[in-house]
Amino acid sequence: MTTAGTTAGAMLRGWRTRRRRSQMDLALEANVSTRHLSFVETGKAQASRALLLDLATRLEVPLRERNALLLAAGYAPSYAESTLGDLAPVREALDHLLAGHEPYPALVVDRRGDVVRTNRGVGLLLAGVDERWLAPPVNIYRLALHPDVLDVRNRAAWSAHLLHRLDRLVDLTGDPRLVSLRAEVRPHVPDAGSVRVLDRAAQLMLPLHLGHPEFGELRLYSTITHFGAAFDVTLDELSIESFVPADAHTRDVLGREIG
């Protein structure tokens, strides 16, 4: 989405088009004239920093891309980009949340699906996985969608769910690395060309049926949470994926082996 030589106006138009918003609709919401917005997008007018940030907020542009938009317009970035090592209170909070979720698995991932942190329960789910797939950065989409990595028993449904999630992230962020990742894993999704958009209930309640070399089939539900009102790029891009047992067998195994 942010390539060298791209103007702020072109980037703004790209985000508006991506969000399927008309110039008139966005201009009315932002309390500016359609003419002025058109001039900003074509480069005939220079938007103020405040207007760019207001438009980016209304278009739900991710913080990383808001910084890029500001830079393209000649303004300084508005959001810091720290490393997790710099965010000691956040790191401690994440570790507390992960430990508190045990004996059930939970992990922290960035927006590209690279694993940042895990608890002990995740190790049990990855038993038997070839070490080459566990070399950093471990990516949840590669683990789950490449064949012969995880023994996913409901592969068709789970793959469709993950691919839909990846599609939404690509649409939300325009991140070229996510586009490349989707192209890499898509051929491994059964009937990828005909994957339907899962309804909201299926997204919330679809279980993962995972074969384990020692404990047989484990069944888990997953939920994803994000930090609210994040003002740091790194923090904005983190999410916590938590798994809970979907049956008594899985609950007993995790309680016995991790608890």
mmCIF file of C-alpha atoms in Angstrom:
data_model
loop_
_atom_site.group_PDB
_atom_site.id
_atom_site.type_symbol
_atom_site.label_atom_id
_atom_site.label_comp_id
_atom_site.label_asym_id
_atom_site.label_seq_id
_atom_site.Cartn_x
_atom_site.Cartn_y
_atom_site.Cartn_z
ATOM 1 C CA MET A 1 0.000 0.000 0.000
ATOM 2 C CA THR A 2 2.924 2.351 0.706
ATOM 3 C CA THR A 3 5.419 2.304 -2.131
ATOM 4 C CA ALA A 4 8.220 4.728 -2.898
ATOM 5 C CA GLY A 5 6.973 7.789 -4.770
ATOM 6 C CA THR A 6 3.328 7.334 -3.749
ATOM 7 C CA THR A 7 1.671 10.637 -2.946
ATOM 8 C CA ALA A 8 -0.424 11.237 0.130
ATOM 9 C CA GLY A 9 -3.436 11.973 -2.075
ATOM 10 C CA ALA A 10 -3.084 8.725 -3.993
ATOM 11 C CA MET A 11 -2.678 6.802 -0.745
ATOM 12 C CA LEU A 12 -5.770 8.443 0.706
ATOM 13 C CA ARG A 13 -7.762 7.625 -2.404
ATOM 14 C CA GLY A 14 -6.510 4.052 -2.189
ATOM 15 C CA TRP A 15 -7.736 3.694 1.388
ATOM 16 C CA ARG A 16 -11.087 5.290 0.556
ATOM 17 C CA THR A 17 -11.540 2.887 -2.346
ATOM 18 C CA ARG A 18 -10.452 -0.058 -0.188
ATOM 19 C CA ARG A 19 -13.110 0.883 2.369
ATOM 20 C CA ARG A 20 -15.705 1.318 -0.408
ATOM 21 C CA ARG A 21 -16.455 4.912 0.553
ATOM 22 C CA SER A 22 -17.480 7.595 -1.911
ATOM 23 C CA GLN A 23 -15.853 11.029 -1.893
ATOM 24 C CA MET A 24 -19.190 12.622 -0.997
ATOM 25 C CA ASP A 25 -19.836 10.224 1.864
ATOM 26 C CA LEU A 26 -16.382 10.701 3.384
ATOM 27 C CA ALA A 27 -16.398 14.468 2.848
ATOM 28 C CA LEU A 28 -19.767 14.865 4.565
ATOM 29 C CA GLU A 29 -18.615 12.787 7.528
ATOM 30 C CA ALA A 30 -15.378 14.769 7.842
ATOM 31 C CA ASN A 31 -17.199 18.106 7.390
ATOM 32 C CA VAL A 32 -15.180 19.161 4.336
ATOM 33 C CA SER A 33 -16.328 19.851 0.792
ATOM 34 C CA THR A 34 -16.255 17.079 -1.786
ATOM 35 C CA ARG A 35 -14.285 19.475 -4.003
ATOM 36 C CA HIS A 36 -11.565 19.916 -1.379
ATOM 37 C CA LEU A 37 -11.307 16.175 -0.770
ATOM 38 C CA SER A 38 -11.052 15.619 -4.517
ATOM 39 C CA PHE A 39 -8.270 18.214 -4.728
ATOM 40 C CA VAL A 40 -6.424 16.550 -1.838
ATOM 41 C CA GLU A 41 -6.597 13.169 -3.549
ATOM 42 C CA THR A 42 -5.367 14.531 -6.890
ATOM 43 C CA GLY A 43 -2.620 16.628 -5.302
ATOM 44 C CA LYS A 44 -4.141 19.980 -6.242
ATOM 45 C CA ALA A 45 -4.528 20.854 -2.557
ATOM 46 C CA GLN A 46 -2.427 20.128 0.516
ATOM 47 C CA ALA A 47 -4.356 18.617 3.407
ATOM 48 C CA SER A 48 -3.516 19.728 6.910
ATOM 49 C CA ARG A 49 -2.048 17.240 9.336
ATOM 50 C CA ALA A 50 -5.266 17.338 11.377
ATOM 51 C CA LEU A 51 -7.419 16.604 8.318
ATOM 52 C CA LEU A 52 -5.245 13.689 7.229
ATOM 53 C CA LEU A 53 -5.439 12.138 10.690
ATOM 54 C CA ASP A 54 -9.198 12.702 10.836
ATOM 55 C CA LEU A 55 -9.720 11.077 7.432
ATOM 56 C CA ALA A 56 -7.397 8.193 8.325
ATOM 57 C CA THR A 57 -9.364 7.573 11.528
ATOM 58 C CA ARG A 58 -12.682 7.570 9.662
ATOM 59 C CA LEU A 59 -11.228 5.143 7.093
ATOM 60 C CA GLU A 60 -9.851 2.887 9.875
ATOM 61 C CA VAL A 61 -6.328 3.111 8.482
ATOM 62 C CA PRO A 62 -3.920 1.105 10.703
ATOM 63 C CA LEU A 63 -1.415 3.156 12.707
ATOM 64 C CA ARG A 64 1.602 2.023 10.666
ATOM 65 C CA GLU A 65 -0.085 3.199 7.472
ATOM 66 C CA ARG A 66 -1.218 6.459 9.105
ATOM 67 C CA ASN A 67 2.444 7.242 9.761
ATOM 68 C CA ALA A 68 3.255 6.463 6.131
ATOM 69 C CA LEU A 69 0.424 8.746 4.985
ATOM 70 C CA LEU A 70 1.747 11.599 7.121
ATOM 71 C CA LEU A 71 5.300 11.104 5.865
ATOM 72 C CA ALA A 72 4.110 11.136 2.261
ATOM 73 C CA ALA A 73 2.424 14.486 2.959
ATOM 74 C CA GLY A 74 5.604 15.911 4.497
ATOM 75 C CA TYR A 75 4.571 15.619 8.136
ATOM 76 C CA ALA A 76 6.294 13.812 10.984
ATOM 77 C CA PRO A 77 4.812 10.462 12.062
ATOM 78 C CA SER A 78 2.213 10.677 14.792
ATOM 79 C CA TYR A 79 2.620 7.237 16.356
ATOM 80 C CA ALA A 80 5.682 5.721 17.996
ATOM 81 C CA GLU A 81 6.932 2.322 16.907
ATOM 82 C CA SER A 82 8.547 0.565 19.839
ATOM 83 C CA THR A 83 9.929 -2.911 20.197
ATOM 84 C CA LEU A 84 8.243 -5.191 22.692
ATOM 85 C CA GLY A 85 11.459 -4.986 24.682
ATOM 86 C CA ASP A 86 10.855 -1.246 25.070
ATOM 87 C CA LEU A 87 7.341 -1.809 26.382
ATOM 88 C CA ALA A 88 8.146 -3.425 29.725
ATOM 89 C CA PRO A 89 4.687 -2.914 31.302
ATOM 90 C CA VAL A 90 3.034 -4.350 28.195
ATOM 91 C CA ARG A 91 5.399 -7.300 28.129
ATOM 92 C CA GLU A 92 4.713 -8.033 31.782
ATOM 93 C CA ALA A 93 0.963 -7.751 31.207
ATOM 94 C CA LEU A 94 1.147 -10.154 28.266
ATOM 95 C CA ASP A 95 3.157 -12.677 30.272
ATOM 96 C CA HIS A 96 0.633 -12.409 33.099
ATOM 97 C CA LEU A 97 -2.284 -12.993 30.708
ATOM 98 C CA LEU A 98 -0.589 -15.968 29.061
ATOM 99 C CA ALA A 99 0.331 -17.581 32.374
ATOM 100 C CA GLY A 100 -3.150 -16.917 33.750
ATOM 101 C CA HIS A 101 -4.724 -18.779 30.831
ATOM 102 C CA GLU A 102 -2.815 -21.993 31.585
ATOM 103 C CA PRO A 103 -3.354 -24.911 31.438
ATOM 104 C CA TYR A 104 -5.000 -23.868 28.175
ATOM 105 C CA PRO A 105 -2.895 -22.650 25.207
ATOM 106 C CA ALA A 106 -2.527 -18.968 24.378
ATOM 107 C CA LEU A 107 -0.129 -17.008 22.207
ATOM 108 C CA VAL A 108 0.618 -13.454 21.128
ATOM 109 C CA VAL A 109 1.038 -12.768 17.409
ATOM 110 C CA ASP A 110 1.732 -9.696 15.302
ATOM 111 C CA ARG A 111 -0.500 -8.681 12.431
ATOM 112 C CA ARG A 112 1.349 -10.970 10.009
ATOM 113 C CA GLY A 113 0.735 -13.998 12.205
ATOM 114 C CA ASP A 114 4.311 -14.240 13.501
ATOM 115 C CA VAL A 115 4.387 -15.610 17.041
ATOM 116 C CA VAL A 116 5.728 -13.162 19.616
ATOM 117 C CA ARG A 117 5.038 -15.008 22.877
ATOM 118 C CA THR A 118 3.413 -18.248 24.026
ATOM 119 C CA ASN A 119 2.493 -20.079 27.185
ATOM 120 C CA ARG A 120 3.261 -23.715 28.030
ATOM 121 C CA GLY A 121 0.020 -25.010 26.566
ATOM 122 C CA VAL A 122 1.127 -24.110 23.036
ATOM 123 C CA GLY A 123 4.083 -26.479 23.289
ATOM 124 C CA LEU A 124 1.735 -29.407 23.823
ATOM 125 C CA LEU A 125 -0.184 -28.534 20.637
ATOM 126 C CA LEU A 126 3.054 -28.470 18.635
ATOM 127 C CA ALA A 127 4.292 -31.891 19.772
ATOM 128 C CA GLY A 128 5.670 -33.806 16.823
ATOM 129 C CA VAL A 129 6.057 -30.775 14.532
ATOM 130 C CA ASP A 130 9.301 -30.804 12.547
ATOM 131 C CA GLU A 131 11.829 -28.406 14.085
ATOM 132 C CA ARG A 132 12.337 -26.544 10.819
ATOM 133 C CA TRP A 133 8.806 -25.150 11.130
ATOM 134 C CA LEU A 134 9.538 -23.902 14.639
ATOM 135 C CA ALA A 135 12.526 -21.733 13.744
ATOM 136 C CA PRO A 136 11.746 -18.043 14.386
ATOM 137 C CA PRO A 137 9.714 -16.358 13.170
ATOM 138 C CA VAL A 138 7.070 -19.051 13.635
ATOM 139 C CA ASN A 139 4.003 -18.116 11.603
ATOM 140 C CA ILE A 140 0.575 -19.430 12.562
ATOM 141 C CA TYR A 141 -0.703 -19.390 8.979
ATOM 142 C CA ARG A 142 2.204 -21.465 7.707
ATOM 143 C CA LEU A 143 1.851 -23.911 10.596
ATOM 144 C CA ALA A 144 -1.869 -24.407 10.125
ATOM 145 C CA LEU A 145 -2.225 -24.194 6.352
ATOM 146 C CA HIS A 146 0.844 -25.940 4.959
ATOM 147 C CA PRO A 147 0.198 -29.683 4.649
ATOM 148 C CA ASP A 148 2.161 -32.178 6.739
ATOM 149 C CA VAL A 149 2.880 -29.694 9.547
ATOM 150 C CA LEU A 150 -0.064 -29.962 11.917
ATOM 151 C CA ASP A 151 -2.518 -32.855 11.873
ATOM 152 C CA VAL A 152 -5.670 -30.758 11.509
ATOM 153 C CA ARG A 153 -8.556 -33.230 11.299
ATOM 154 C CA ASN A 154 -11.144 -30.649 10.151
ATOM 155 C CA ARG A 155 -8.712 -29.129 7.658
ATOM 156 C CA ALA A 156 -11.250 -27.939 5.077
ATOM 157 C CA ALA A 157 -13.322 -25.908 7.537
ATOM 158 C CA TRP A 158 -10.379 -24.647 9.588
ATOM 159 C CA SER A 159 -8.377 -23.693 6.491
ATOM 160 C CA ALA A 160 -11.346 -21.782 5.093
ATOM 161 C CA HIS A 161 -11.651 -19.949 8.416
ATOM 162 C CA LEU A 162 -7.957 -18.984 8.476
ATOM 163 C CA LEU A 163 -7.883 -17.978 4.825
ATOM 164 C CA HIS A 164 -10.913 -15.766 5.368
ATOM 165 C CA ARG A 165 -9.129 -14.197 8.343
ATOM 166 C CA LEU A 166 -6.040 -13.619 6.215
ATOM 167 C CA ASP A 167 -8.166 -12.106 3.439
ATOM 168 C CA ARG A 168 -9.659 -9.655 5.938
ATOM 169 C CA LEU A 169 -6.206 -8.667 7.208
ATOM 170 C CA VAL A 170 -4.991 -8.056 3.669
ATOM 171 C CA ASP A 171 -8.052 -5.920 3.014
ATOM 172 C CA LEU A 172 -7.658 -4.045 6.296
ATOM 173 C CA THR A 173 -3.937 -3.313 6.053
ATOM 174 C CA GLY A 174 -2.832 -3.637 2.428
ATOM 175 C CA ASP A 175 0.408 -5.074 3.855
ATOM 176 C CA PRO A 176 2.534 -6.468 0.960
ATOM 177 C CA ARG A 177 3.994 -9.155 3.221
ATOM 178 C CA LEU A 178 0.509 -10.367 4.071
ATOM 179 C CA VAL A 179 -0.343 -10.409 0.366
ATOM 180 C CA SER A 180 2.774 -12.547 -0.238
ATOM 181 C CA LEU A 181 1.926 -14.842 2.674
ATOM 182 C CA ARG A 182 -1.599 -15.355 1.356
ATOM 183 C CA ALA A 183 -0.237 -16.248 -2.077
ATOM 184 C CA GLU A 184 2.109 -18.763 -0.423
ATOM 185 C CA VAL A 185 -0.505 -20.597 1.643
ATOM 186 C CA ARG A 186 -3.589 -20.283 -0.557
ATOM 187 C CA PRO A 187 -2.699 -23.237 -2.849
ATOM 188 C CA HIS A 188 -2.711 -25.495 0.238
ATOM 189 C CA VAL A 189 -6.290 -24.624 1.206
ATOM 190 C CA PRO A 190 -8.775 -27.249 -0.024
ATOM 191 C CA ASP A 191 -11.018 -25.729 -2.709
ATOM 192 C CA ALA A 192 -9.504 -22.302 -2.032
ATOM 193 C CA GLY A 193 -11.180 -20.882 -5.109
ATOM 194 C CA SER A 194 -14.618 -21.610 -3.713
ATOM 195 C CA VAL A 195 -14.067 -20.724 -0.045
ATOM 196 C CA ARG A 196 -17.220 -19.023 1.160
ATOM 197 C CA VAL A 197 -17.341 -16.224 3.684
ATOM 198 C CA LEU A 198 -18.110 -17.836 7.023
ATOM 199 C CA ASP A 199 -20.961 -16.371 8.966
ATOM 200 C CA ARG A 200 -20.262 -14.646 12.251
ATOM 201 C CA ALA A 201 -21.450 -17.542 14.405
ATOM 202 C CA ALA A 202 -19.132 -19.967 12.597
ATOM 203 C CA GLN A 203 -16.171 -17.641 13.076
ATOM 204 C CA LEU A 204 -16.836 -17.458 16.810
ATOM 205 C CA MET A 205 -17.568 -21.119 17.413
ATOM 206 C CA LEU A 206 -15.627 -23.126 14.807
ATOM 207 C CA PRO A 207 -13.527 -25.699 16.727
ATOM 208 C CA LEU A 208 -10.012 -26.792 15.813
ATOM 209 C CA HIS A 209 -9.719 -30.596 15.677
ATOM 210 C CA LEU A 210 -6.018 -31.286 16.143
ATOM 211 C CA GLY A 211 -4.444 -34.739 16.069
ATOM 212 C CA HIS A 212 -1.821 -35.281 18.781
ATOM 213 C CA PRO A 213 0.760 -38.091 18.507
ATOM 214 C CA GLU A 214 0.173 -39.179 22.116
ATOM 215 C CA PHE A 215 -3.277 -37.992 23.176
ATOM 216 C CA GLY A 216 -5.370 -38.499 20.069
ATOM 217 C CA GLU A 217 -7.701 -35.779 18.843
ATOM 218 C CA LEU A 218 -7.805 -32.519 20.784
ATOM 219 C CA ARG A 219 -10.693 -30.149 20.157
ATOM 220 C CA LEU A 220 -10.420 -26.461 20.954
ATOM 221 C CA TYR A 221 -12.222 -23.193 20.386
ATOM 222 C CA SER A 222 -10.199 -20.037 19.833
ATOM 223 C CA THR A 223 -10.848 -16.367 20.507
ATOM 224 C CA ILE A 224 -8.790 -13.343 19.473
ATOM 225 C CA THR A 225 -8.440 -10.146 21.492
ATOM 226 C CA HIS A 226 -6.712 -6.865 20.676
ATOM 227 C CA PHE A 227 -5.479 -3.929 22.705
ATOM 228 C CA GLY A 228 -8.002 -1.112 22.737
ATOM 229 C CA ALA A 229 -6.992 2.517 22.086
ATOM 230 C CA ALA A 230 -3.388 1.649 21.250
ATOM 231 C CA PHE A 231 -1.172 4.609 20.338
ATOM 232 C CA ASP A 232 1.956 2.643 19.482
ATOM 233 C CA VAL A 233 2.342 0.842 16.154
ATOM 234 C CA THR A 234 3.755 -2.324 17.708
ATOM 235 C CA LEU A 235 1.036 -2.544 20.343
ATOM 236 C CA ASP A 236 -1.680 -1.807 17.781
ATOM 237 C CA GLU A 237 -0.544 -4.790 15.702
ATOM 238 C CA LEU A 238 -0.480 -7.368 18.495
ATOM 239 C CA SER A 239 -3.297 -9.781 19.203
ATOM 240 C CA ILE A 240 -3.777 -12.578 21.732
ATOM 241 C CA GLU A 241 -5.196 -15.874 20.510
ATOM 242 C CA SER A 242 -6.552 -17.987 23.349
ATOM 243 C CA PHE A 243 -7.731 -21.580 23.100
ATOM 244 C CA VAL A 244 -10.226 -23.308 25.367
ATOM 245 C CA PRO A 245 -11.229 -26.987 25.354
ATOM 246 C CA ALA A 246 -14.222 -27.947 23.253
ATOM 247 C CA ASP A 247 -14.677 -31.324 24.959
ATOM 248 C CA ALA A 248 -13.923 -33.141 28.212
ATOM 249 C CA HIS A 249 -11.042 -35.191 26.760
ATOM 250 C CA THR A 250 -9.132 -32.068 25.716
ATOM 251 C CA ARG A 251 -9.810 -30.400 29.066
ATOM 252 C CA ASP A 252 -8.518 -33.445 30.930
ATOM 253 C CA VAL A 253 -5.369 -33.733 28.806
ATOM 254 C CA LEU A 254 -4.437 -30.087 29.195
ATOM 255 C CA GLY A 255 -5.219 -30.067 32.899
ATOM 256 C CA ARG A 256 -3.129 -33.158 33.495
ATOM 257 C CA GLU A 257 -0.145 -32.305 31.281
ATOM 258 C CA ILE A 258 0.103 -28.540 31.832
ATOM 259 C CA GLY A 259 -1.726 -27.918 35.079
#
